[in-house]
Amino acid sequence: MAEMIRVLHVLGGVGLGGAESRIMDLYRQMDRSQIQFDFLVHGSTARKPEYYEEEIKRLGGRIYVLPKFRVYNYLAYRKAVRDFFRQHHEFRVVQGHMTSTAGIYLPVAKKSGIPVTVAHSRNAGVVKGPKGVATKFFRRHLAKKADHCFACSALAGEDAFGKEAMKAGRVKIIHNAIDAGRFTYDARKRAVVRARLDLGEKLVLGHVGRFDYQKNHPYLIDIFARLCESREDAVLLLLGEGADQDKIREKCRMLGLEEKVRFLGNQKKTEDYYQAMDIFVLPSFFEGLPGVLVEAQAAGLRCFVSDSVTREAQATDLVTYLSIEQSAQTWAEHILAEACYERKDTYQTMREAGFDVRTQAAGYRLFYQKGDSSGL
């Protein structure tokens, strides 16, 4: 019997984020008697269990912890990475989704005897300020520090690996795939969920994302406020958590929207909430290839999206791109003009566009077993 292959995924954590959710979708499709995922995350030894932790352990995965990288602790961080890979030689592949420090941990992993290293870019921008500057600095020459370079979109590839690496064909574009069947539009489920949430015949807008700068929640609330001037029955569902949540709650209170905006937190069955929505809104400053937009299209939702989001995420004709430089009123008008439409089953379209994880998993299995990325 062939020896089990262990793949180590390096992340900031295993909370309910986009990259984490896509990796978990893939993990569930693996034959875990042949391929097993483990996770190297960043935090303190006193860190609290995160969203996917219990499921990972149930599936047979192991979770290891490195200290958070703070720039000033460069030497201590590098030592912790070296100590880890001195103790752990069992991985066939180390796949680094945390590209801000992949230039540190991937070369150490390779030198320690790991056969295959992968830098996987999941985003197409960095936050403003010193943290963003540091990320760009430590990403320098990243394409030369990994055996394979993966990116969820051309924008994400260029952001992490640079234009020259893209031109040279060093970067493999692998779109973020989801379990599309979970999200397929179901009129009966929609009726049940809307009844549970007491939504009646209201116009329901929705957004899924953590509360931080990238997702541009203040602008989203401005759009919704303008829309409410024409549609008093409008409701906004916000799924996610994050550092800026209290600021957004306060903004809603100041605008008199407390009763119209529902903060639903992290939800295990996000597919149910997509069913309840009528419109999906994503006015992000930047994205790699947002899985939530793929999910929304899989649910048959009309989507209004920032034009900074890659067109590679558009699998259907349901997506309208708008500039966040335009007024919130302009977005509201576009949404209202297209609020009435026939919701359809888009599963086959999503699958043919390469966004179904069941198809993608076969390519990953070949890669993990033989190092052949041609199926991805």
Coordinates of C-alpha atoms in Angstrom, one line a residue:
M1 CA 0.0 0.0 0.0
A2 CA 1.3 3.4 -1.0
E3 CA 2.5 5.7 1.9
M4 CA 0.0 8.5 2.8
I5 CA 1.0 11.9 1.3
R6 CA 0.9 14.7 3.8
V7 CA 0.4 18.3 2.5
L8 CA 1.2 21.2 4.8
H9 CA -0.9 24.4 4.2
V10 CA 0.6 27.6 5.7
L11 CA -2.0 30.2 6.6
G12 CA -2.5 33.1 9.1
G13 CA -5.2 31.0 10.8
V14 CA -8.0 28.6 10.1
G15 CA -10.9 30.9 10.7
L16 CA -13.8 31.5 8.3
G17 CA -11.9 33.3 5.6
G18 CA -11.9 33.0 1.8
A19 CA -8.7 31.1 1.4
E20 CA -9.5 28.9 4.4
S21 CA -12.9 28.0 3.0
R22 CA -11.5 27.1 -0.4
I23 CA -8.9 24.9 1.2
M24 CA -11.5 23.2 3.3
D25 CA -13.7 22.6 0.2
L26 CA -10.8 20.9 -1.4
Y27 CA -9.8 19.0 1.8
R28 CA -13.3 17.4 1.9
Q29 CA -12.8 16.1 -1.6
M30 CA -9.5 14.3 -0.9
D31 CA -9.3 10.5 -0.3
R32 CA -7.8 11.0 3.1
S33 CA -6.4 7.4 3.2
Q34 CA -4.1 8.6 0.4
I35 CA -3.7 12.4 0.9
Q36 CA -3.9 14.2 4.2
F37 CA -3.8 18.0 4.9
D38 CA -2.1 19.6 7.9
F39 CA -2.0 23.2 8.7
L40 CA 0.7 25.6 10.0
V41 CA -0.9 28.8 11.3
H42 CA 0.3 31.9 13.1
G43 CA -0.5 33.0 16.6
S44 CA 0.4 32.4 20.2
T45 CA 0.4 29.2 22.2
A46 CA -2.6 30.6 24.0
R47 CA -4.6 31.2 20.8
K48 CA -8.3 30.3 20.9
P49 CA -9.7 27.5 18.6
E50 CA -10.8 28.9 15.3
Y51 CA -13.7 28.2 13.0
Y52 CA -12.4 25.2 11.1
E53 CA -10.2 23.7 13.8
E54 CA -12.6 21.0 15.0
E55 CA -13.4 19.9 11.5
I56 CA -9.7 19.7 10.6
K57 CA -9.0 17.5 13.5
R58 CA -12.1 15.3 12.8
L59 CA -10.8 14.8 9.2
G60 CA -7.4 13.7 10.6
G61 CA -5.5 16.9 10.0
R62 CA -3.0 18.4 12.4
I63 CA -2.6 22.0 13.3
Y64 CA 0.8 23.5 14.2
V65 CA 1.5 27.1 15.3
L66 CA 4.2 29.6 14.5
P67 CA 4.6 33.0 16.2
K68 CA 3.1 35.9 14.3
F69 CA 5.5 37.7 12.1
R70 CA 6.0 41.3 13.2
V71 CA 9.0 42.4 11.2
Y72 CA 11.0 43.3 14.3
N73 CA 10.9 39.6 15.3
Y74 CA 12.4 38.5 12.0
L75 CA 15.3 36.5 13.5
A76 CA 13.0 34.8 16.1
Y77 CA 10.4 34.0 13.4
R78 CA 13.1 32.5 11.1
K79 CA 14.4 30.4 14.0
A80 CA 10.9 29.2 14.8
V81 CA 10.5 28.1 11.1
R82 CA 13.8 26.3 11.1
D83 CA 13.0 24.6 14.4
F84 CA 9.7 23.4 13.0
F85 CA 11.1 21.9 9.8
R86 CA 14.0 20.3 11.6
Q87 CA 11.3 18.3 13.5
H88 CA 8.9 17.7 10.6
H89 CA 10.2 16.0 7.5
E90 CA 7.0 14.1 6.7
F91 CA 5.4 16.5 4.2
R92 CA 5.6 15.8 0.5
V93 CA 4.3 19.4 -0.3
V94 CA 4.3 22.7 1.6
Q95 CA 1.8 25.0 0.1
G96 CA 2.1 28.6 1.4
H97 CA -1.0 30.7 1.1
M98 CA 0.5 33.4 3.4
T99 CA 2.7 35.0 0.8
S100 CA 3.8 37.9 3.0
T101 CA 6.3 35.5 4.7
A102 CA 6.5 32.7 2.1
G103 CA 9.9 34.1 1.1
I104 CA 11.1 33.1 4.5
Y105 CA 9.4 29.7 5.3
L106 CA 9.4 28.1 1.8
P107 CA 13.2 28.3 1.3
V108 CA 13.7 26.9 4.8
A109 CA 11.3 24.1 4.1
K110 CA 13.1 23.2 0.8
K111 CA 16.5 23.2 2.5
S112 CA 15.1 20.9 5.2
G113 CA 14.2 18.3 2.6
I114 CA 10.6 19.0 1.6
P115 CA 10.3 17.8 -2.0
V116 CA 7.8 20.3 -3.3
T117 CA 7.2 23.9 -2.2
V118 CA 4.3 26.1 -3.5
A119 CA 3.7 29.8 -3.1
H120 CA -0.1 30.4 -3.6
S121 CA -1.3 34.0 -4.0
R122 CA -4.9 34.5 -2.9
N123 CA -5.2 38.2 -3.0
A124 CA -4.5 41.1 -5.4
G125 CA -3.6 43.9 -3.0
V126 CA -2.2 44.8 0.4
V127 CA -3.5 47.0 3.2
K128 CA -2.3 50.6 3.4
G129 CA 0.5 51.6 5.8
P130 CA 3.6 49.9 7.2
K131 CA 2.1 46.4 7.1
G132 CA 1.5 46.7 3.3
V133 CA 5.0 48.1 2.7
A134 CA 6.5 45.2 4.7
T135 CA 4.4 42.6 2.8
K136 CA 5.7 44.0 -0.5
F137 CA 9.3 44.0 0.7
F138 CA 9.2 40.3 1.9
R139 CA 7.5 39.2 -1.3
R140 CA 10.5 40.4 -3.4
H141 CA 11.7 37.6 -5.8
L142 CA 9.1 35.2 -4.4
A143 CA 8.8 33.5 -7.7
K144 CA 12.4 32.3 -7.4
K145 CA 11.9 31.0 -3.9
A146 CA 9.3 28.3 -4.6
D147 CA 9.1 25.3 -6.9
H148 CA 5.7 26.3 -8.1
C149 CA 3.8 29.6 -8.1
F150 CA 0.0 29.4 -8.0
A151 CA -2.5 32.4 -8.1
C152 CA -6.2 32.6 -8.0
S153 CA -6.2 35.2 -10.7
A154 CA -3.9 37.1 -13.0
L155 CA -4.2 40.1 -10.8
A156 CA -3.2 38.1 -7.7
G157 CA -0.3 36.5 -9.6
E158 CA 1.1 39.8 -10.7
D159 CA 0.7 41.3 -7.2
A160 CA 2.6 38.6 -5.5
F161 CA 5.1 37.4 -8.1
G162 CA 5.5 40.4 -10.4
K163 CA 5.0 41.1 -14.1
E164 CA 8.1 39.4 -15.3
A165 CA 7.2 36.1 -13.6
M166 CA 3.8 36.3 -15.2
K167 CA 5.2 37.0 -18.7
A168 CA 7.7 34.1 -18.2
G169 CA 4.9 31.7 -17.5
R170 CA 6.1 30.9 -14.0
V171 CA 2.7 31.4 -12.5
K172 CA -0.1 28.9 -12.7
I173 CA -3.6 30.5 -12.5
I174 CA -6.0 28.3 -10.5
H175 CA -9.4 29.9 -10.0
N176 CA -10.9 29.5 -6.5
A177 CA -13.4 26.6 -6.8
I178 CA -16.3 25.9 -4.5
D179 CA -18.7 23.1 -3.8
A180 CA -21.1 24.6 -6.4
G181 CA -23.9 22.0 -5.7
R182 CA -24.3 23.3 -2.2
F183 CA -25.3 26.8 -3.5
T184 CA -27.6 25.9 -6.4
Y185 CA -30.8 27.9 -6.3
D186 CA -33.6 26.1 -4.6
A187 CA -37.0 28.0 -4.5
R188 CA -38.3 25.8 -1.6
K189 CA -35.2 26.4 0.5
R190 CA -35.4 30.1 -0.2
A191 CA -39.0 30.2 1.1
V192 CA -38.0 28.4 4.2
V193 CA -35.0 30.6 5.0
R194 CA -36.8 33.8 4.3
A195 CA -39.7 32.7 6.6
R196 CA -37.2 31.9 9.3
L197 CA -35.6 35.3 9.0
D198 CA -39.0 37.0 8.8
L199 CA -38.1 38.6 5.5
G200 CA -41.6 38.3 3.8
E201 CA -41.5 40.0 0.4
K202 CA -38.8 42.5 1.3
L203 CA -35.9 43.4 -1.1
V204 CA -32.9 41.6 0.5
L205 CA -29.4 42.7 -0.3
G206 CA -26.5 40.7 1.0
H207 CA -22.8 40.7 1.6
V208 CA -20.4 38.1 2.9
G209 CA -17.0 39.2 4.2
R210 CA -14.9 40.0 7.2
F211 CA -15.2 43.6 8.6
D212 CA -11.9 45.2 7.5
Y213 CA -10.6 47.9 5.1
Q214 CA -10.4 45.6 2.0
K215 CA -14.2 44.9 2.0
N216 CA -15.2 48.6 2.0
H217 CA -18.2 48.3 4.4
P218 CA -18.6 52.0 4.9
Y219 CA -19.3 52.5 1.2
L220 CA -21.6 49.5 1.2
I221 CA -23.7 51.1 4.0
D222 CA -23.8 54.4 2.0
I223 CA -25.2 52.5 -1.0
F224 CA -27.8 50.8 1.1
A225 CA -28.8 54.1 2.7
R226 CA -29.4 55.7 -0.8
L227 CA -31.4 52.6 -1.9
C228 CA -33.6 52.8 1.2
E229 CA -34.7 56.2 0.1
S230 CA -36.6 54.5 -2.7
R231 CA -37.3 51.1 -1.2
E232 CA -38.5 51.3 2.4
D233 CA -38.8 47.5 2.5
A234 CA -35.1 47.0 1.8
V235 CA -33.0 44.8 4.2
L236 CA -29.3 44.2 4.2
L237 CA -27.8 40.9 5.5
L238 CA -24.2 41.1 6.6
L239 CA -22.4 37.8 7.2
G240 CA -18.9 37.9 8.7
E241 CA -17.0 39.3 11.7
G242 CA -14.0 41.4 12.1
A243 CA -12.2 44.4 13.7
D244 CA -14.3 47.1 12.1
Q245 CA -17.7 45.6 12.9
D246 CA -18.5 48.0 15.8
K247 CA -17.6 51.0 13.5
I248 CA -20.1 49.8 10.9
R249 CA -22.8 49.2 13.6
E250 CA -22.3 52.8 14.7
K251 CA -22.5 54.1 11.1
C252 CA -25.8 52.2 10.7
R253 CA -27.1 53.7 14.0
M254 CA -26.1 57.3 12.9
L255 CA -28.0 56.7 9.6
G256 CA -31.1 55.3 11.3
L257 CA -30.6 51.9 9.7
E258 CA -30.4 49.7 12.8
E259 CA -33.6 47.9 12.0
K260 CA -32.8 47.4 8.4
V261 CA -29.2 46.0 8.6
R262 CA -28.8 42.6 10.2
F263 CA -25.4 41.6 11.5
L264 CA -25.5 37.8 11.3
G265 CA -21.8 37.0 12.2
N266 CA -20.1 33.9 10.8
Q267 CA -22.5 31.2 9.7
K268 CA -21.8 27.5 9.0
K269 CA -24.3 27.2 6.2
T270 CA -23.8 30.4 4.2
E271 CA -25.5 28.7 1.3
D272 CA -28.9 29.1 3.1
Y273 CA -28.4 32.9 3.3
Y274 CA -27.5 33.3 -0.3
Q275 CA -30.9 31.6 -1.1
A276 CA -32.6 34.3 1.0
M277 CA -31.0 37.2 -0.8
D278 CA -32.2 39.0 -3.9
I279 CA -29.0 41.0 -4.6
F280 CA -25.3 40.5 -3.7
V281 CA -23.1 43.5 -3.3
L282 CA -19.2 43.5 -3.2
P283 CA -17.7 47.0 -3.3
S284 CA -14.1 45.8 -2.3
F285 CA -11.0 47.9 -2.7
F286 CA -9.2 44.8 -3.9
E287 CA -9.6 41.0 -4.2
G288 CA -7.7 38.1 -5.6
L289 CA -10.6 36.1 -6.9
P290 CA -13.4 36.4 -4.4
G291 CA -15.0 33.0 -3.5
V292 CA -18.1 34.8 -2.2
L293 CA -18.7 36.2 -5.7
V294 CA -18.4 32.7 -7.1
E295 CA -20.8 31.4 -4.4
A296 CA -23.3 34.2 -5.2
Q297 CA -23.3 33.4 -8.9
A298 CA -23.7 29.7 -8.0
A299 CA -26.8 30.7 -6.1
G300 CA -28.2 32.5 -9.1
L301 CA -27.9 36.0 -7.6
R302 CA -27.7 39.2 -9.4
C303 CA -24.3 40.7 -8.3
F304 CA -23.0 44.3 -8.2
V305 CA -19.2 44.4 -7.8
S306 CA -16.4 46.8 -7.6
D307 CA -14.5 47.1 -10.9
S308 CA -11.3 46.5 -9.0
V309 CA -12.4 42.8 -8.8
T310 CA -11.0 40.7 -11.6
R311 CA -13.2 39.8 -14.5
E312 CA -12.0 36.2 -14.1
A313 CA -14.5 35.9 -11.3
Q314 CA -17.4 36.4 -13.8
A315 CA -18.8 33.0 -14.7
T316 CA -22.3 34.2 -15.6
D317 CA -24.1 37.2 -17.0
L318 CA -25.3 38.0 -13.5
V319 CA -22.4 40.3 -12.6
T320 CA -22.4 44.1 -13.0
Y321 CA -19.1 45.9 -12.4
L322 CA -19.2 49.4 -11.1
S323 CA -16.5 51.9 -10.0
I324 CA -16.3 52.7 -6.3
E325 CA -15.2 56.2 -7.5
Q326 CA -18.9 56.7 -8.5
S327 CA -21.4 57.9 -6.0
A328 CA -23.3 55.5 -3.7
Q329 CA -26.4 56.9 -5.4
T330 CA -25.3 55.6 -8.8
W331 CA -24.8 52.1 -7.3
A332 CA -28.2 52.2 -5.7
E333 CA -29.9 53.2 -9.0
H334 CA -28.2 50.4 -10.9
I335 CA -29.3 47.9 -8.2
L336 CA -32.9 49.1 -8.3
A337 CA -33.0 49.0 -12.1
E338 CA -32.1 45.3 -12.0
A339 CA -33.7 44.2 -8.8
C340 CA -36.5 42.2 -10.7
Y341 CA -35.2 39.2 -12.5
E342 CA -35.8 35.5 -12.9
R343 CA -33.6 33.4 -10.6
K344 CA -32.2 30.4 -12.3
D345 CA -30.1 27.2 -11.6
T346 CA -26.5 28.1 -12.7
Y347 CA -24.8 24.8 -11.6
Q348 CA -23.8 23.6 -15.1
T349 CA -22.5 27.0 -16.0
M350 CA -20.4 27.2 -12.9
R351 CA -19.0 23.7 -13.5
E352 CA -18.2 24.4 -17.1
A353 CA -16.4 27.6 -16.1
G354 CA -14.1 25.6 -13.8
F355 CA -15.5 26.8 -10.5
D356 CA -16.7 23.4 -9.1
V357 CA -14.3 21.9 -6.6
R358 CA -15.1 18.3 -7.5
T359 CA -13.5 18.8 -10.9
Q360 CA -10.6 20.8 -9.5
A361 CA -9.9 18.2 -6.8
A362 CA -8.9 15.6 -9.4
G363 CA -6.2 18.0 -10.7
Y364 CA -4.9 18.6 -7.1
R365 CA -4.7 14.9 -6.4
L366 CA -2.5 14.4 -9.4
F367 CA -0.3 17.4 -8.4
Y368 CA 0.1 16.2 -4.8
Q369 CA 0.9 12.6 -5.9
K370 CA 3.1 13.2 -8.9
G371 CA 4.0 16.9 -9.0
D372 CA 2.1 17.3 -12.2
S373 CA 0.1 20.6 -12.3
S374 CA -1.2 20.1 -15.9
G375 CA -4.6 19.1 -14.5
L376 CA -5.0 22.3 -12.6

